[in-house]
Amino acid sequence: MAEKTAHLTLTGGALRFEAMLGSGHSIVLDDRAGDTGVTTAEIVVAALAGCTGMDVISILRKKRQEVSGYAIEGRGEQMEEHPHAYTRIDVTHVVTGPAIDTDAVRRATELSATKYCSVGS
């Protein structure tokens, strides 16, 4: 079983944390008031979009699709009341290339959503 780790330290401001990840990379987390880093809610949307994007581009490359451009947009809706949990996150993929097979893109996004992306499972 794979283990992922993060060590967070309060580094200034009311809610500012520096997260040192097991990979050796670090990120700064903050709330909207401090605004010196990403919010935890933003990072969830980015993680889901990034996870599915890595799956989709890998699948398309295996299918020998010539991708010249790829953009992903994540949009999440949160509850108004505490704990502001997500009620919905939509991920939109825009894939361009000289002869992109839309069925291949559709299948790649479906496989990511239902089988491969560990963030959205």
PDB file of C-alpha atoms in Angstrom, residues 62-102:
ATOM      1  CA  LYS A  62      -1.412   5.345 -25.688  1.00  0.00           C
ATOM      2  CA  LYS A  63      -4.195   5.638 -28.248  1.00  0.00           C
ATOM      3  CA  ARG A  64      -1.715   7.548 -30.458  1.00  0.00           C
ATOM      4  CA  GLN A  65      -3.810  10.706 -30.485  1.00  0.00           C
ATOM      5  CA  GLU A  66      -1.762  13.710 -31.587  1.00  0.00           C
ATOM      6  CA  VAL A  67      -2.570  16.305 -28.932  1.00  0.00           C
ATOM      7  CA  SER A  68      -1.310  19.817 -29.684  1.00  0.00           C
ATOM      8  CA  GLY A  69      -3.118  21.514 -26.803  1.00  0.00           C
ATOM      9  CA  TYR A  70      -4.825  20.470 -23.619  1.00  0.00           C
ATOM     10  CA  ALA A  71      -6.539  22.617 -20.991  1.00  0.00           C
ATOM     11  CA  ILE A  72      -8.574  21.523 -17.993  1.00  0.00           C
ATOM     12  CA  GLU A  73     -10.994  23.646 -16.005  1.00  0.00           C
ATOM     13  CA  GLY A  74     -12.316  22.622 -12.622  1.00  0.00           C
ATOM     14  CA  ARG A  75     -15.335  24.284 -11.007  1.00  0.00           C
ATOM     15  CA  GLY A  76     -16.640  23.341  -7.612  1.00  0.00           C
ATOM     16  CA  GLU A  77     -19.842  24.302  -5.844  1.00  0.00           C
ATOM     17  CA  GLN A  78     -19.766  24.420  -2.056  1.00  0.00           C
ATOM     18  CA  MET A  79     -22.519  24.550   0.520  1.00  0.00           C
ATOM     19  CA  GLU A  80     -23.135  28.049   1.899  1.00  0.00           C
ATOM     20  CA  GLU A  81     -23.220  26.815   5.506  1.00  0.00           C
ATOM     21  CA  HIS A  82     -20.403  25.267   7.495  1.00  0.00           C
ATOM     22  CA  PRO A  83     -18.521  22.989   6.741  1.00  0.00           C
ATOM     23  CA  HIS A  84     -18.827  24.345   3.153  1.00  0.00           C
ATOM     24  CA  ALA A  85     -18.519  20.840   1.708  1.00  0.00           C
ATOM     25  CA  TYR A  86     -18.489  20.433  -2.034  1.00  0.00           C
ATOM     26  CA  THR A  87     -21.835  19.482  -3.489  1.00  0.00           C
ATOM     27  CA  ARG A  88     -20.478  19.248  -7.008  1.00  0.00           C
ATOM     28  CA  ILE A  89     -17.194  19.497  -8.890  1.00  0.00           C
ATOM     29  CA  ASP A  90     -17.217  19.650 -12.680  1.00  0.00           C
ATOM     30  CA  VAL A  91     -14.080  19.107 -14.720  1.00  0.00           C
ATOM     31  CA  THR A  92     -14.021  20.248 -18.354  1.00  0.00           C
ATOM     32  CA  HIS A  93     -11.353  19.003 -20.759  1.00  0.00           C
ATOM     33  CA  VAL A  94     -10.466  20.941 -23.923  1.00  0.00           C
ATOM     34  CA  VAL A  95      -8.278  18.828 -26.187  1.00  0.00           C
ATOM     35  CA  THR A  96      -7.010  20.060 -29.530  1.00  0.00           C
ATOM     36  CA  GLY A  97      -5.029  18.400 -32.280  1.00  0.00           C
ATOM     37  CA  PRO A  98      -5.029  17.823 -36.015  1.00  0.00           C
ATOM     38  CA  ALA A  99      -7.292  14.744 -35.949  1.00  0.00           C
ATOM     39  CA  ILE A 100      -8.554  14.235 -32.395  1.00  0.00           C
ATOM     40  CA  ASP A 101     -11.030  11.385 -32.071  1.00  0.00           C
ATOM     41  CA  THR A 102     -13.806  12.717 -29.829  1.00  0.00           C
TER      42      THR A 102
END
